[in-house]
Short mmCIF file of C-alpha atoms and ligand atoms in Angstrom, two decimals:
data_model
loop_
_atom_site.label_atom_id
_atom_site.label_comp_id
_atom_site.label_asym_id
_atom_site.label_seq_id
_atom_site.Cartn_x
_atom_site.Cartn_y
_atom_site.Cartn_z
CA MET A 1 -73.13 -116.58 -86.13
CA ALA A 2 -69.33 -116.53 -85.75
CA THR A 3 -67.81 -119.65 -87.34
CA ALA A 4 -64.11 -120.31 -86.92
CA ILE A 5 -61.87 -122.92 -88.56
CA TYR A 6 -59.14 -124.39 -86.40
CA PRO A 7 -56.80 -126.03 -89.07
CA GLY A 8 -53.75 -128.15 -88.39
CA SER A 9 -52.16 -131.47 -89.06
CA PHE A 10 -53.15 -133.00 -85.73
CA ASP A 11 -50.80 -135.98 -86.23
CA PRO A 12 -51.67 -136.79 -83.50
CA PRO A 13 -53.92 -134.33 -81.63
CA THR A 14 -52.42 -133.42 -78.19
CA GLU A 15 -53.66 -131.90 -74.98
CA GLY A 16 -52.24 -128.57 -76.32
CA HIS A 17 -54.68 -128.82 -79.24
CA ARG A 18 -57.62 -129.69 -76.81
CA ASN A 19 -56.73 -126.63 -74.75
CA ILE A 20 -57.03 -124.29 -77.82
CA ILE A 21 -60.27 -126.04 -79.00
CA GLU A 22 -61.99 -125.76 -75.56
CA ARG A 23 -61.11 -122.09 -75.26
CA GLY A 24 -62.14 -121.40 -78.86
CA LEU A 25 -65.45 -122.94 -78.12
CA ARG A 26 -65.98 -120.34 -75.42
CA ILE A 27 -65.43 -117.57 -78.01
CA PHE A 28 -67.11 -118.77 -81.26
CA ASP A 29 -70.66 -120.01 -81.95
CA ARG A 30 -69.30 -122.77 -84.22
CA LEU A 31 -65.89 -124.21 -84.38
CA ILE A 32 -64.74 -126.48 -87.15
CA VAL A 33 -61.51 -128.47 -86.55
CA ALA A 34 -60.09 -129.00 -89.92
CA VAL A 35 -57.48 -131.79 -90.40
CA ALA A 36 -55.19 -130.58 -93.17
CA VAL A 37 -53.39 -132.96 -95.56
CA ASN A 38 -49.97 -131.45 -96.03
CA PRO A 39 -48.05 -133.43 -98.66
CA LEU A 40 -44.79 -132.20 -97.33
CA LYS A 41 -45.43 -133.61 -93.87
CA LYS A 42 -44.74 -137.20 -93.19
CA THR A 43 -47.72 -138.31 -91.11
CA ILE A 44 -48.38 -141.61 -89.28
CA PHE A 45 -52.19 -141.33 -89.04
CA THR A 46 -54.64 -141.05 -91.92
CA PRO A 47 -56.89 -138.01 -91.91
CA ALA A 48 -59.83 -140.33 -90.93
CA GLU A 49 -57.86 -141.67 -88.07
CA ARG A 50 -56.96 -138.22 -86.82
CA ILE A 51 -60.65 -137.17 -86.93
CA ALA A 52 -61.52 -140.25 -84.98
CA LEU A 53 -58.99 -139.40 -82.35
CA LEU A 54 -60.31 -135.86 -82.08
CA LYS A 55 -63.86 -137.13 -81.84
CA GLU A 56 -62.76 -139.38 -78.95
CA MET A 57 -61.10 -136.48 -77.15
CA LEU A 58 -63.74 -133.80 -77.74
CA GLY A 59 -66.76 -135.27 -79.53
CA GLY A 60 -70.37 -134.71 -78.44
CA GLN A 61 -70.31 -130.88 -78.24
CA LYS A 62 -73.00 -129.39 -80.36
CA ASN A 63 -71.00 -126.39 -81.73
CA LEU A 64 -67.92 -128.41 -82.54
CA GLU A 65 -67.43 -130.06 -85.94
CA PHE A 66 -64.61 -132.09 -87.47
CA ASP A 67 -63.64 -132.15 -91.03
CA THR A 68 -60.68 -132.56 -93.42
CA PHE A 69 -59.50 -130.79 -96.45
CA GLN A 70 -56.72 -131.07 -99.03
CA ASP A 71 -55.64 -129.83 -102.40
CA ARG A 72 -57.09 -126.36 -101.74
CA LEU A 73 -56.28 -123.19 -99.97
CA LEU A 74 -57.23 -122.72 -96.37
CA VAL A 75 -59.03 -119.54 -97.17
CA ASP A 76 -61.10 -121.20 -99.92
CA TYR A 77 -62.00 -124.01 -97.60
CA ALA A 78 -62.97 -121.42 -94.92
CA ARG A 79 -65.18 -119.54 -97.32
CA SER A 80 -66.91 -122.84 -98.32
CA LYS A 81 -67.85 -123.18 -94.65
CA GLN A 82 -68.92 -119.60 -94.26
CA ALA A 83 -66.20 -118.96 -91.72
CA ARG A 84 -64.79 -115.47 -91.20
CA VAL A 85 -62.10 -116.55 -88.69
CA ILE A 86 -59.08 -118.81 -88.72
CA LEU A 87 -58.06 -119.83 -85.20
CA ARG A 88 -54.44 -120.64 -84.46
CA GLY A 89 -52.51 -121.38 -81.28
CA LEU A 90 -49.22 -119.58 -80.59
CA ARG A 91 -46.74 -121.50 -78.48
CA THR A 92 -43.48 -119.62 -78.47
CA VAL A 93 -41.84 -116.85 -80.36
CA GLN A 94 -40.45 -119.49 -82.77
CA ASP A 95 -44.11 -119.91 -84.01
CA TYR A 96 -44.43 -116.10 -84.59
CA GLU A 97 -42.54 -115.74 -87.85
CA TYR A 98 -44.22 -118.71 -89.56
CA GLU A 99 -47.68 -117.60 -88.35
CA PHE A 100 -47.06 -114.04 -89.35
CA GLN A 101 -46.11 -115.13 -92.88
CA MET A 102 -49.16 -117.39 -93.22
CA THR A 103 -51.44 -114.70 -91.83
CA LEU A 104 -50.28 -112.03 -94.23
CA ALA A 105 -50.57 -114.50 -97.11
CA ASN A 106 -54.10 -115.43 -96.13
CA GLN A 107 -55.01 -111.84 -95.65
CA ARG A 108 -53.91 -111.05 -99.12
CA LEU A 109 -55.86 -113.99 -100.51
CA ALA A 110 -59.06 -113.34 -98.46
CA PRO A 111 -59.08 -109.91 -96.75
CA GLU A 112 -62.51 -110.76 -95.24
CA ILE A 113 -61.17 -113.54 -93.12
CA GLU A 114 -59.36 -112.75 -89.97
CA THR A 115 -56.81 -114.99 -88.16
CA ILE A 116 -57.08 -114.92 -84.48
CA PHE A 117 -54.41 -116.38 -82.10
CA LEU A 118 -54.76 -117.85 -78.71
CA MET A 119 -51.55 -118.15 -76.64
CA THR A 120 -51.11 -121.74 -75.76
CA GLU A 121 -51.06 -122.32 -72.00
CA SER A 122 -47.47 -122.55 -70.76
CA GLU A 123 -47.68 -126.18 -69.78
CA PHE A 124 -48.13 -127.04 -73.41
CA SER A 125 -45.87 -124.45 -75.03
CA HIS A 126 -43.01 -126.97 -75.52
CA LEU A 127 -45.31 -129.63 -77.06
CA SER A 128 -45.67 -130.69 -80.66
CA SER A 129 -47.00 -133.65 -82.41
CA SER A 130 -43.53 -134.62 -83.58
CA LEU A 131 -42.15 -134.43 -80.01
CA ILE A 132 -44.93 -136.68 -78.77
CA LYS A 133 -44.18 -139.20 -81.46
CA GLU A 134 -40.46 -139.19 -80.54
CA ILE A 135 -41.19 -139.55 -76.76
CA VAL A 136 -43.72 -142.36 -77.06
CA GLY A 137 -41.66 -143.94 -79.96
CA LEU A 138 -38.65 -144.22 -77.65
CA GLY A 139 -40.63 -145.68 -74.83
CA GLY A 140 -41.33 -142.50 -72.80
CA SER A 141 -44.68 -141.61 -71.28
CA GLY A 142 -47.20 -139.33 -72.95
CA LYS A 143 -49.13 -138.77 -69.72
CA GLY A 144 -50.46 -135.22 -69.49
CA LEU A 145 -49.32 -134.52 -73.01
CA VAL A 146 -51.88 -136.66 -74.97
CA PRO A 147 -54.92 -138.52 -73.75
CA PRO A 148 -54.53 -142.27 -73.07
CA ILE A 149 -56.41 -143.18 -76.29
CA VAL A 150 -53.93 -141.23 -78.34
CA GLU A 151 -50.92 -142.72 -76.52
CA GLY A 152 -52.46 -146.18 -77.10
CA LYS A 153 -52.93 -145.67 -80.83
CA LEU A 154 -49.51 -144.14 -81.15
CA LYS A 155 -47.87 -147.14 -79.46
CA GLU A 156 -49.69 -149.47 -81.93
CA LYS A 157 -48.49 -147.33 -84.91
CA LEU A 158 -44.92 -147.06 -83.65
CA LYS A 159 -44.97 -150.72 -82.52
CA VAL A 160 -44.00 -149.84 -78.96
CA ARG A 161 -44.83 -152.33 -76.27
N1 COA B 1 -50.33 -127.48 -78.67
C1 COA B 1 -49.43 -128.34 -79.06
N2 COA B 1 -48.90 -128.37 -80.31
C2 COA B 1 -49.28 -127.43 -81.17
C3 COA B 1 -50.30 -126.52 -80.89
C4 COA B 1 -50.82 -126.56 -79.55
N3 COA B 1 -51.68 -125.65 -79.15
N4 COA B 1 -50.42 -125.70 -81.95
C5 COA B 1 -49.60 -126.25 -82.89
N5 COA B 1 -49.00 -127.29 -82.50
C6 COA B 1 -47.93 -128.02 -83.15
C7 COA B 1 -48.50 -129.12 -83.93
O1 COA B 1 -48.63 -130.37 -83.22
C8 COA B 1 -47.51 -129.22 -85.13
O2 COA B 1 -46.44 -130.14 -84.72
P1 COA B 1 -45.62 -130.89 -85.86
O3 COA B 1 -45.02 -129.91 -86.75
O4 COA B 1 -44.74 -131.63 -85.05
O5 COA B 1 -46.64 -131.79 -86.51
C9 COA B 1 -46.98 -127.85 -85.24
O6 COA B 1 -47.34 -127.18 -84.01
C10 COA B 1 -47.62 -126.94 -86.27
O7 COA B 1 -48.46 -127.57 -86.99
P2 COA B 1 -50.03 -127.18 -87.30
O8 COA B 1 -50.58 -126.21 -86.47
O9 COA B 1 -50.66 -128.54 -87.41
O10 COA B 1 -49.79 -126.59 -88.67
P3 COA B 1 -49.25 -127.13 -90.04
O11 COA B 1 -48.01 -126.32 -90.24
O12 COA B 1 -49.03 -128.60 -90.03
O13 COA B 1 -50.40 -126.81 -90.94
C11 COA B 1 -51.94 -125.20 -92.07
C12 COA B 1 -50.84 -125.37 -91.16
C13 COA B 1 -52.70 -126.54 -92.26
C14 COA B 1 -52.81 -124.20 -91.36
C15 COA B 1 -51.44 -124.77 -93.45
O14 COA B 1 -50.42 -125.60 -93.88
C16 COA B 1 -52.45 -124.57 -94.44
O15 COA B 1 -53.17 -123.59 -94.42
N6 COA B 1 -52.55 -125.38 -95.52
C17 COA B 1 -53.55 -125.33 -96.55
C18 COA B 1 -52.90 -124.79 -97.85
C19 COA B 1 -52.77 -123.24 -97.80
O16 COA B 1 -53.83 -122.61 -97.72
N7 COA B 1 -51.58 -122.80 -97.88
C20 COA B 1 -51.25 -121.37 -97.94
C21 COA B 1 -51.25 -120.87 -96.49
S1 COA B 1 -50.77 -119.20 -96.48
#
């Protein structure tokens, strides 16, 4: 059974993430969306809130799980879940260098774990969680970029009317 981990901050999850998850589900028998706690990133949603949003967006699919991890290496987390694959989305060439570096480091730490990339669909290639926070925070519409539930929670957090 091929298990893949799709790690990320998901602060908040976007339609771009949904796209990668839905396509990942067609490839892997079991997909675990793992909300990472990165102390260097300033986040507005707690890990539990991010998982709740992901469940609202994508819950109810039997081969899809949601989890969170912190204070440990991604490869050690993957091993603990018997996952041999790390799934990542690639948006633009700017992502390439960062992903290349992470993949090489992970390969060195855990040669048995492969990182597989899916190209983000072009309509989401400009999208990031920070950009969405900026747009919604300044009163713009998140339509088509995040689901209404995420936009609503973002407005609450950012105190936008
Ligand atoms: N659509 C839209 N946006 C996307 C996207 C997609 N398909 N794929 C990525 N993004 C955006 C995210 O929204 C995020 O935006 P932000 O920076 O504005 O928040 C950005 O791209 C990249 O973030 P993400 O994919 O969430 O990765 P990350 O850099 O926050 O975290 C981890 C990467 C969790 C995989 C990495 O930090 C990790 O492995 N941590 C564990 C510790 C460890 O093992 N370290 C050693 C690694 S070698």
